PDB file of C-alpha atoms in Angstrom:
ATOM      1  CA  MET A   8     -88.364  -2.166 -18.780  1.00 59.00           C
ATOM      2  CA  GLY A   9     -87.855   1.543 -18.980  1.00 69.00           C
ATOM      3  CA  LEU A  10     -90.126   4.500 -18.376  1.00 62.00           C
ATOM      4  CA  GLU A  11     -90.726   4.937 -22.099  1.00 65.00           C
ATOM      5  CA  GLU A  12     -92.105   1.413 -22.386  1.00 71.00           C
ATOM      6  CA  LYS A  13     -94.487   1.866 -19.447  1.00 69.00           C
ATOM      7  CA  ALA A  14     -95.728   5.358 -20.253  1.00 66.00           C
ATOM      8  CA  GLY A  15     -95.725   5.123 -24.031  1.00 68.00           C
ATOM      9  CA  ASP A  16     -94.897   8.045 -26.243  1.00 70.00           C
ATOM     10  CA  LEU A  17     -94.925  11.099 -23.981  1.00 69.00           C
ATOM     11  CA  GLY A  18     -94.226  13.570 -26.733  1.00 75.00           C
ATOM     12  CA  VAL A  19     -93.085  17.087 -25.962  1.00 77.00           C
ATOM     13  CA  ILE A  20     -94.313  19.115 -23.024  1.00 76.00           C
ATOM     14  CA  THR A  21     -94.037  22.887 -23.140  1.00 81.00           C
ATOM     15  CA  THR A  22     -94.788  25.299 -20.335  1.00 83.00           C
ATOM     16  CA  SER A  23     -93.647  28.603 -18.984  1.00 86.00           C
ATOM     17  CA  LEU A  24     -91.137  29.120 -16.204  1.00 88.00           C
ATOM     18  CA  GLU A  25     -93.764  31.031 -14.236  1.00 86.00           C
ATOM     19  CA  TYR A  26     -96.190  28.109 -14.425  1.00 88.00           C
ATOM     20  CA  ALA A  27     -93.539  25.614 -13.290  1.00 88.00           C
ATOM     21  CA  VAL A  28     -92.371  27.818 -10.404  1.00 89.00           C
ATOM     22  CA  ASN A  29     -95.918  28.556  -9.221  1.00 87.00           C
ATOM     23  CA  TRP A  30     -96.901  24.907  -9.468  1.00 89.00           C
ATOM     24  CA  SER A  31     -93.938  23.867  -7.328  1.00 89.00           C
ATOM     25  CA  ARG A  32     -94.462  26.677  -4.811  1.00 88.00           C
ATOM     26  CA  SER A  33     -98.152  25.971  -4.366  1.00 87.00           C
ATOM     27  CA  ASN A  34     -97.779  22.201  -4.068  1.00 88.00           C
ATOM     28  CA  ALA A  35     -94.809  22.097  -1.708  1.00 87.00           C
ATOM     29  CA  MET A  36     -95.443  24.512   1.145  1.00 88.00           C
ATOM     30  CA  TRP A  37     -93.530  24.067   4.350  1.00 90.00           C
ATOM     31  CA  PRO A  38     -95.536  25.364   7.315  1.00 90.00           C
ATOM     32  CA  MET A  39     -93.864  26.441  10.506  1.00 89.00           C
ATOM     33  CA  LEU A  40     -94.549  24.450  13.647  1.00 81.00           C
ATOM     34  CA  PHE A  41     -95.928  26.707  16.322  1.00 80.00           C
ATOM     35  CA  GLY A  42     -99.284  27.374  17.896  1.00 83.00           C
ATOM     36  CA  LEU A  43    -100.475  30.073  20.251  1.00 86.00           C
ATOM     37  CA  ALA A  44    -103.804  28.888  21.654  1.00 85.00           C
ATOM     38  CA  CYS A  45    -106.674  26.456  21.235  1.00 87.00           C
ATOM     39  CA  CYS A  46    -106.667  26.710  17.426  1.00 88.00           C
ATOM     40  CA  ALA A  47    -103.313  24.941  17.492  1.00 88.00           C
ATOM     41  CA  ILE A  48    -105.067  21.761  18.619  1.00 90.00           C
ATOM     42  CA  GLU A  49    -107.240  21.873  15.510  1.00 88.00           C
ATOM     43  CA  MET A  50    -104.144  22.601  13.415  1.00 87.00           C
ATOM     44  CA  MET A  51    -102.434  19.537  14.894  1.00 87.00           C
ATOM     45  CA  SER A  52    -105.468  17.388  14.177  1.00 88.00           C
ATOM     46  CA  SER A  53    -105.363  18.480  10.537  1.00 86.00           C
ATOM     47  CA  GLN A  54    -101.976  16.744  10.347  1.00 84.00           C
ATOM     48  CA  GLY A  55    -103.470  13.486  11.636  1.00 84.00           C
ATOM     49  CA  ALA A  56    -104.652  10.488   9.689  1.00 85.00           C
ATOM     50  CA  ASN A  57    -108.276  11.660   9.359  1.00 87.00           C
ATOM     51  CA  TYR A  58    -107.458  14.870   7.467  1.00 86.00           C
ATOM     52  CA  ASP A  59    -103.827  14.383   6.404  1.00 84.00           C
ATOM     53  CA  THR A  60    -102.621  17.688   4.990  1.00 83.00           C
ATOM     54  CA  SER A  61     -99.699  15.860   3.436  1.00 83.00           C
ATOM     55  CA  ARG A  62    -102.112  15.243   0.548  1.00 85.00           C
ATOM     56  CA  PHE A  63    -101.686  18.920  -0.275  1.00 83.00           C
ATOM     57  CA  GLY A  64     -97.894  18.996  -0.236  1.00 80.00           C
ATOM     58  CA  MET A  65     -97.496  19.881   3.449  1.00 80.00           C
ATOM     59  CA  GLU A  66     -95.751  16.736   4.553  1.00 76.00           C
ATOM     60  CA  ILE A  67     -93.649  18.094   7.394  1.00 82.00           C
ATOM     61  CA  MET A  68     -94.132  21.049   9.715  1.00 84.00           C
ATOM     62  CA  ARG A  69     -90.779  22.711  10.080  1.00 85.00           C
ATOM     63  CA  ALA A  70     -89.460  23.705  13.492  1.00 86.00           C
ATOM     64  CA  SER A  71     -87.165  26.366  12.089  1.00 88.00           C
ATOM     65  CA  PRO A  72     -88.490  29.580  10.504  1.00 90.00           C
ATOM     66  CA  ARG A  73     -85.571  29.526   8.073  1.00 91.00           C
ATOM     67  CA  GLN A  74     -86.935  26.330   6.535  1.00 89.00           C
ATOM     68  CA  SER A  75     -90.548  27.516   6.409  1.00 91.00           C
ATOM     69  CA  ASP A  76     -92.505  29.504   3.876  1.00 90.00           C
ATOM     70  CA  LEU A  77     -95.956  29.354   5.521  1.00 91.00           C
ATOM     71  CA  MET A  78     -96.841  30.743   8.933  1.00 92.00           C
ATOM     72  CA  ILE A  79    -100.150  29.537  10.342  1.00 92.00           C
ATOM     73  CA  VAL A  80    -101.023  31.897  13.187  1.00 91.00           C
ATOM     74  CA  ALA A  81    -103.296  29.634  15.192  1.00 90.00           C
ATOM     75  CA  GLY A  82    -105.034  31.421  18.026  1.00 87.00           C
ATOM     76  CA  ARG A  83    -104.910  34.719  19.863  1.00 89.00           C
ATOM     77  CA  VAL A  84    -101.759  36.777  19.866  1.00 90.00           C
ATOM     78  CA  SER A  85    -100.978  38.591  23.098  1.00 91.00           C
ATOM     79  CA  ARG A  86     -99.093  41.893  23.127  1.00 92.00           C
ATOM     80  CA  LYS A  87     -96.251  40.092  24.874  1.00 93.00           C
ATOM     81  CA  MET A  88     -96.044  37.477  22.113  1.00 92.00           C
ATOM     82  CA  ALA A  89     -96.352  39.921  19.196  1.00 93.00           C
ATOM     83  CA  PRO A  90     -92.610  40.763  18.881  1.00 94.00           C
ATOM     84  CA  VAL A  91     -91.814  37.048  18.841  1.00 93.00           C
ATOM     85  CA  VAL A  92     -94.318  36.416  16.034  1.00 93.00           C
ATOM     86  CA  ARG A  93     -92.799  39.305  14.055  1.00 94.00           C
ATOM     87  CA  ARG A  94     -89.278  38.012  14.605  1.00 94.00           C
ATOM     88  CA  LEU A  95     -90.276  34.539  13.407  1.00 93.00           C
ATOM     89  CA  TYR A  96     -91.885  36.091  10.326  1.00 94.00           C
ATOM     90  CA  ASP A  97     -88.750  38.106   9.575  1.00 94.00           C
ATOM     91  CA  GLN A  98     -86.592  34.982   9.813  1.00 94.00           C
ATOM     92  CA  MET A  99     -88.687  33.045   7.284  1.00 92.00           C
ATOM     93  CA  SER A 100     -87.330  32.628   3.789  1.00 89.00           C
ATOM     94  CA  GLU A 101     -88.808  34.498   0.816  1.00 87.00           C
ATOM     95  CA  PRO A 102     -91.388  34.118  -0.601  1.00 88.00           C
ATOM     96  CA  LYS A 103     -93.477  33.635   2.507  1.00 91.00           C
ATOM     97  CA  TRP A 104     -97.169  33.515   3.290  1.00 91.00           C
ATOM     98  CA  VAL A 105     -99.286  33.928   6.410  1.00 92.00           C
ATOM     99  CA  LEU A 106    -102.590  32.227   7.220  1.00 91.00           C
ATOM    100  CA  ALA A 107    -104.566  33.611  10.179  1.00 91.00           C
ATOM    101  CA  MET A 108    -106.463  30.737  11.745  1.00 91.00           C
ATOM    102  CA  GLY A 109    -109.450  31.493  13.944  1.00 89.00           C
ATOM    103  CA  ASP A 110    -111.346  34.549  15.058  1.00 89.00           C
ATOM    104  CA  CYS A 111    -108.760  35.525  17.679  1.00 89.00           C
ATOM    105  CA  ALA A 112    -105.945  35.653  15.131  1.00 88.00           C
ATOM    106  CA  SER A 113    -108.137  37.415  12.587  1.00 88.00           C
ATOM    107  CA  CYS A 114    -109.752  40.114  14.740  1.00 88.00           C
ATOM    108  CA  GLY A 115    -109.091  39.456  18.427  1.00 84.00           C
ATOM    109  CA  GLY A 116    -112.202  37.329  18.864  1.00 83.00           C
ATOM    110  CA  VAL A 117    -113.969  37.806  22.163  1.00 88.00           C
ATOM    111  CA  PHE A 118    -110.854  39.284  23.757  1.00 88.00           C
ATOM    112  CA  ASN A 119    -111.407  42.994  23.219  1.00 87.00           C
ATOM    113  CA  ASN A 120    -108.842  44.267  25.688  1.00 88.00           C
ATOM    114  CA  TYR A 121    -105.388  45.822  25.845  1.00 90.00           C
ATOM    115  CA  ALA A 122    -103.538  42.530  26.269  1.00 89.00           C
ATOM    116  CA  VAL A 123    -104.610  40.874  22.995  1.00 90.00           C
ATOM    117  CA  VAL A 124    -103.670  42.014  19.499  1.00 90.00           C
ATOM    118  CA  GLN A 125    -106.871  42.807  17.581  1.00 91.00           C
ATOM    119  CA  GLY A 126    -105.845  40.950  14.455  1.00 87.00           C
ATOM    120  CA  VAL A 127    -102.464  39.536  13.545  1.00 90.00           C
ATOM    121  CA  ASP A 128    -102.397  41.802  10.480  1.00 90.00           C
ATOM    122  CA  GLU A 129    -101.198  44.526  12.854  1.00 91.00           C
ATOM    123  CA  ILE A 130     -97.933  42.592  13.073  1.00 93.00           C
ATOM    124  CA  VAL A 131     -97.507  40.651   9.824  1.00 92.00           C
ATOM    125  CA  PRO A 132     -99.242  40.763   6.428  1.00 91.00           C
ATOM    126  CA  VAL A 133    -101.943  38.104   6.164  1.00 90.00           C
ATOM    127  CA  ASP A 134    -102.779  36.288   2.934  1.00 89.00           C
ATOM    128  CA  VAL A 135    -105.752  34.159   4.027  1.00 90.00           C
ATOM    129  CA  TYR A 136    -108.133  34.411   6.973  1.00 91.00           C
ATOM    130  CA  VAL A 137    -109.854  31.282   8.267  1.00 90.00           C
ATOM    131  CA  ALA A 138    -112.963  32.035  10.326  1.00 89.00           C
ATOM    132  CA  GLY A 139    -114.224  30.024  13.283  1.00 88.00           C
ATOM    133  CA  CYS A 140    -113.703  29.588  16.989  1.00 89.00           C
ATOM    134  CA  PRO A 141    -111.798  27.317  16.668  1.00 87.00           C
ATOM    135  CA  PRO A 142    -112.136  26.444  13.004  1.00 90.00           C
ATOM    136  CA  ARG A 143    -112.380  22.772  12.232  1.00 91.00           C
ATOM    137  CA  PRO A 144    -109.605  21.059  10.284  1.00 89.00           C
ATOM    138  CA  GLU A 145    -111.797  21.139   7.179  1.00 90.00           C
ATOM    139  CA  ALA A 146    -111.867  24.942   7.376  1.00 91.00           C
ATOM    140  CA  LEU A 147    -108.082  25.058   7.729  1.00 90.00           C
ATOM    141  CA  ILE A 148    -107.695  22.773   4.731  1.00 90.00           C
ATOM    142  CA  HIS A 149    -110.054  25.034   2.754  1.00 90.00           C
ATOM    143  CA  GLY A 150    -107.874  28.000   3.739  1.00 90.00           C
ATOM    144  CA  ILE A 151    -104.756  26.150   2.655  1.00 90.00           C
ATOM    145  CA  LEU A 152    -106.315  25.331  -0.707  1.00 89.00           C
ATOM    146  CA  THR A 153    -107.333  28.976  -1.103  1.00 89.00           C
ATOM    147  CA  LEU A 154    -103.762  30.021  -0.336  1.00 88.00           C
ATOM    148  CA  GLN A 155    -102.428  27.500  -2.842  1.00 89.00           C
ATOM    149  CA  ASP A 156    -104.723  29.010  -5.466  1.00 88.00           C
ATOM    150  CA  LYS A 157    -103.467  32.481  -4.592  1.00 87.00           C
ATOM    151  CA  VAL A 158     -99.836  31.367  -4.810  1.00 87.00           C
ATOM    152  CA  PHE A 159    -100.530  29.698  -8.143  1.00 86.00           C
ATOM    153  CA  ARG A 160    -101.966  32.957  -9.530  1.00 85.00           C
ATOM    154  CA  THR A 161     -99.022  35.069  -8.363  1.00 83.00           C
ATOM    155  CA  LYS A 162     -96.618  36.302 -11.006  1.00 81.00           C
ATOM    156  CA  LEU A 163     -92.903  36.000 -10.459  1.00 81.00           C
ATOM    157  CA  ASP A 164     -92.655  39.743  -9.749  1.00 77.00           C
ATOM    158  CA  GLY A 165     -95.086  39.318  -6.833  1.00 72.00           C
ATOM    159  CA  THR A 166     -98.219  40.791  -8.371  1.00 74.00           C
ATOM    160  CA  ILE A 167    -101.331  38.673  -8.529  1.00 72.00           C
ATOM    161  CA  ARG A 168    -102.647  37.643 -11.896  1.00 68.00           C
ATOM    162  CA  GLU A 169    -106.366  38.094 -12.398  1.00 63.00           C
ATOM    163  CA  ARG A 170    -108.401  34.935 -12.236  1.00 57.00           C
ATOM    164  CA  GLU A 171    -108.586  33.369 -15.620  1.00 53.00           C
ATOM    165  CA  PRO A 172    -111.913  31.964 -16.778  1.00 48.00           C
ATOM    166  CA  ILE A 173    -112.346  28.210 -16.723  1.00 45.00           C
ATOM    167  CA  HIS A 174    -113.279  26.768 -20.066  1.00 46.00           C
ATOM    168  CA  VAL A 175    -115.262  23.568 -19.958  1.00 45.00           C
TER     169      VAL A 175
END
């Protein structure tokens, strides 16, 4: 019994290269495995059985930046750690995206002093901010879905396509 017998007449499917590339990029992100502070615990729990981010194409967190295309900055970034975060970002493969998780990563949180970076966007460009202290795994998953939508709307030259209306 072949595929044709099970699925019936599939016909012809046409699509654009941009659609196929964006679909594959948005549904197969490889996040980098590193955490800086308490938000990392929530990020780890989002990988567990209760939330299971593998449903969204994020099966494995990669330990190497060369195999990653998504950096989740989870927690506060100290001035001492900032060059390391930048180096990891530079070693990631293109195209790459950054998700700032938590208030400390987004704007320094309650740590308004010289030792903490007041927003990770001082170091690397951020695509999606997830608010909360620490944000729950549901918030992280919402941020991931928002990033997937953004990646899906990106043209191959890197510009973002305007949101198209949904016809019901």
